[in-house]
Amino acid sequence: PIDGLEDKVLLQRAMEHLKEQQRRILDLRYNEGKTQTEIADIIGVSQMHVSRLLRRALDDLRYQLTEMGETSAEANGKTNAAARNGSPG
């Protein structure tokens, strides 16, 4: 579960990097609670294809979150090092 506002913002930013179809499928599945069969009917593909699309969308989302986390950690590291050295980031 997403607990804090910072996590929600990070997830939203990561979602912006996904393709429109990926965002739609994830929204239908996790926000609207649709089954894979229902999603298949809505977007006009087979249930098996929805399964593959969901897996790919989640993989891409995970990648984006990892990239954003690494970028954030690098930025925090530079800020922390600058603070220790008494210089701006």
PDB file of C-alpha atoms in Angstrom:
ATOM      1  CA  PRO A   1       0.000   0.000   0.000  1.00  0.00           C
ATOM      2  CA  ILE A   2       1.008   3.569  -0.617  1.00  0.00           C
ATOM      3  CA  ASP A   3       1.258   5.320   2.725  1.00  0.00           C
ATOM      4  CA  GLY A   4       2.565   8.813   2.262  1.00  0.00           C
ATOM      5  CA  LEU A   5       2.014  11.720  -0.047  1.00  0.00           C
ATOM      6  CA  GLU A   6       5.601  11.433  -1.252  1.00  0.00           C
ATOM      7  CA  ASP A   7       4.964   7.826  -2.355  1.00  0.00           C
ATOM      8  CA  LYS A   8       1.789   8.851  -4.186  1.00  0.00           C
ATOM      9  CA  VAL A   9       3.616  11.633  -6.000  1.00  0.00           C
ATOM     10  CA  LEU A  10       6.448   9.273  -6.952  1.00  0.00           C
ATOM     11  CA  LEU A  11       3.965   6.706  -8.292  1.00  0.00           C
ATOM     12  CA  GLN A  12       2.109   9.366 -10.257  1.00  0.00           C
ATOM     13  CA  ARG A  13       5.358  10.625 -11.795  1.00  0.00           C
ATOM     14  CA  ALA A  14       6.393   7.077 -12.709  1.00  0.00           C
ATOM     15  CA  MET A  15       2.987   6.422 -14.307  1.00  0.00           C
ATOM     16  CA  GLU A  16       3.483   9.459 -16.551  1.00  0.00           C
ATOM     17  CA  HIS A  17       6.374   7.617 -18.219  1.00  0.00           C
ATOM     18  CA  LEU A  18       4.182   4.672 -19.223  1.00  0.00           C
ATOM     19  CA  LYS A  19       2.319   4.349 -22.505  1.00  0.00           C
ATOM     20  CA  GLU A  20      -1.326   5.425 -22.493  1.00  0.00           C
ATOM     21  CA  GLN A  21      -2.537   1.823 -22.884  1.00  0.00           C
ATOM     22  CA  GLN A  22      -0.399   0.718 -19.931  1.00  0.00           C
ATOM     23  CA  ARG A  23      -1.798   3.476 -17.732  1.00  0.00           C
ATOM     24  CA  ARG A  24      -5.341   2.586 -18.767  1.00  0.00           C
ATOM     25  CA  ILE A  25      -4.889  -1.116 -18.065  1.00  0.00           C
ATOM     26  CA  LEU A  26      -3.328  -0.467 -14.664  1.00  0.00           C
ATOM     27  CA  ASP A  27      -6.116   1.969 -13.819  1.00  0.00           C
ATOM     28  CA  LEU A  28      -8.804  -0.519 -14.828  1.00  0.00           C
ATOM     29  CA  ARG A  29      -7.176  -3.307 -12.831  1.00  0.00           C
ATOM     30  CA  TYR A  30      -6.044  -1.593  -9.664  1.00  0.00           C
ATOM     31  CA  ASN A  31      -8.233   1.515  -9.322  1.00  0.00           C
ATOM     32  CA  GLU A  32     -11.471   0.177 -10.771  1.00  0.00           C
ATOM     33  CA  GLY A  33     -10.943  -3.416  -9.665  1.00  0.00           C
ATOM     34  CA  LYS A  34     -11.732  -4.961 -13.057  1.00  0.00           C
ATOM     35  CA  THR A  35     -10.776  -8.556 -13.779  1.00  0.00           C
ATOM     36  CA  GLN A  36      -8.500  -9.440 -16.673  1.00  0.00           C
ATOM     37  CA  THR A  37     -11.537 -10.773 -18.551  1.00  0.00           C
ATOM     38  CA  GLU A  38     -13.422  -7.509 -18.022  1.00  0.00           C
ATOM     39  CA  ILE A  39     -10.404  -5.501 -19.181  1.00  0.00           C
ATOM     40  CA  ALA A  40     -10.131  -7.722 -22.258  1.00  0.00           C
ATOM     41  CA  ASP A  41     -13.749  -6.961 -23.135  1.00  0.00           C
ATOM     42  CA  ILE A  42     -13.252  -3.221 -22.577  1.00  0.00           C
ATOM     43  CA  ILE A  43     -10.119  -2.847 -24.697  1.00  0.00           C
ATOM     44  CA  GLY A  44     -10.948  -5.534 -27.257  1.00  0.00           C
ATOM     45  CA  VAL A  45      -8.173  -8.095 -26.790  1.00  0.00           C
ATOM     46  CA  SER A  46      -7.954 -11.595 -25.331  1.00  0.00           C
ATOM     47  CA  GLN A  47      -7.634 -12.217 -21.607  1.00  0.00           C
ATOM     48  CA  MET A  48      -4.218 -13.811 -22.249  1.00  0.00           C
ATOM     49  CA  HIS A  49      -3.060 -10.635 -23.982  1.00  0.00           C
ATOM     50  CA  VAL A  50      -4.293  -8.537 -21.037  1.00  0.00           C
ATOM     51  CA  SER A  51      -2.229 -10.762 -18.758  1.00  0.00           C
ATOM     52  CA  ARG A  52       0.882 -10.059 -20.850  1.00  0.00           C
ATOM     53  CA  LEU A  53       0.098  -6.335 -21.055  1.00  0.00           C
ATOM     54  CA  LEU A  54      -0.359  -6.114 -17.283  1.00  0.00           C
ATOM     55  CA  ARG A  55       2.919  -7.910 -16.644  1.00  0.00           C
ATOM     56  CA  ARG A  56       4.752  -5.591 -19.045  1.00  0.00           C
ATOM     57  CA  ALA A  57       3.104  -2.479 -17.579  1.00  0.00           C
ATOM     58  CA  LEU A  58       4.075  -3.538 -14.046  1.00  0.00           C
ATOM     59  CA  ASP A  59       7.637  -4.298 -15.180  1.00  0.00           C
ATOM     60  CA  ASP A  60       7.890  -0.869 -16.827  1.00  0.00           C
ATOM     61  CA  LEU A  61       6.394   0.830 -13.766  1.00  0.00           C
ATOM     62  CA  ARG A  62       8.835  -0.998 -11.487  1.00  0.00           C
ATOM     63  CA  TYR A  63      11.712   0.123 -13.735  1.00  0.00           C
ATOM     64  CA  GLN A  64      10.558   3.752 -13.631  1.00  0.00           C
ATOM     65  CA  LEU A  65      10.217   3.661  -9.853  1.00  0.00           C
ATOM     66  CA  THR A  66      13.702   2.166  -9.528  1.00  0.00           C
ATOM     67  CA  GLU A  67      15.179   4.806 -11.820  1.00  0.00           C
ATOM     68  CA  MET A  68      13.426   7.587  -9.936  1.00  0.00           C
ATOM     69  CA  GLY A  69      14.545   6.148  -6.616  1.00  0.00           C
ATOM     70  CA  GLU A  70      18.156   6.012  -7.771  1.00  0.00           C
ATOM     71  CA  THR A  71      17.975   9.573  -9.068  1.00  0.00           C
ATOM     72  CA  SER A  72      16.443  10.713  -5.797  1.00  0.00           C
ATOM     73  CA  ALA A  73      19.082   8.868  -3.782  1.00  0.00           C
ATOM     74  CA  GLU A  74      21.862  10.415  -5.878  1.00  0.00           C
ATOM     75  CA  ALA A  75      20.391  13.872  -5.361  1.00  0.00           C
ATOM     76  CA  ASN A  76      20.071  13.259  -1.624  1.00  0.00           C
ATOM     77  CA  GLY A  77      23.649  12.016  -1.497  1.00  0.00           C
ATOM     78  CA  LYS A  78      24.926  15.175  -3.205  1.00  0.00           C
ATOM     79  CA  THR A  79      22.861  17.346  -0.875  1.00  0.00           C
ATOM     80  CA  ASN A  80      24.105  15.478   2.189  1.00  0.00           C
ATOM     81  CA  ALA A  81      27.732  15.659   1.019  1.00  0.00           C
ATOM     82  CA  ALA A  82      27.404  19.370   0.317  1.00  0.00           C
ATOM     83  CA  ALA A  83      25.935  19.928   3.771  1.00  0.00           C
ATOM     84  CA  ARG A  84      28.824  18.069   5.377  1.00  0.00           C
ATOM     85  CA  ASN A  85      31.332  20.111   3.344  1.00  0.00           C
ATOM     86  CA  GLY A  86      29.554  23.379   3.949  1.00  0.00           C
ATOM     87  CA  SER A  87      29.044  24.036   0.250  1.00  0.00           C
ATOM     88  CA  PRO A  88      25.868  24.289  -1.856  1.00  0.00           C
ATOM     89  CA  GLY A  89      24.580  21.083  -3.615  1.00  0.00           C
TER      90      GLY A  89
END
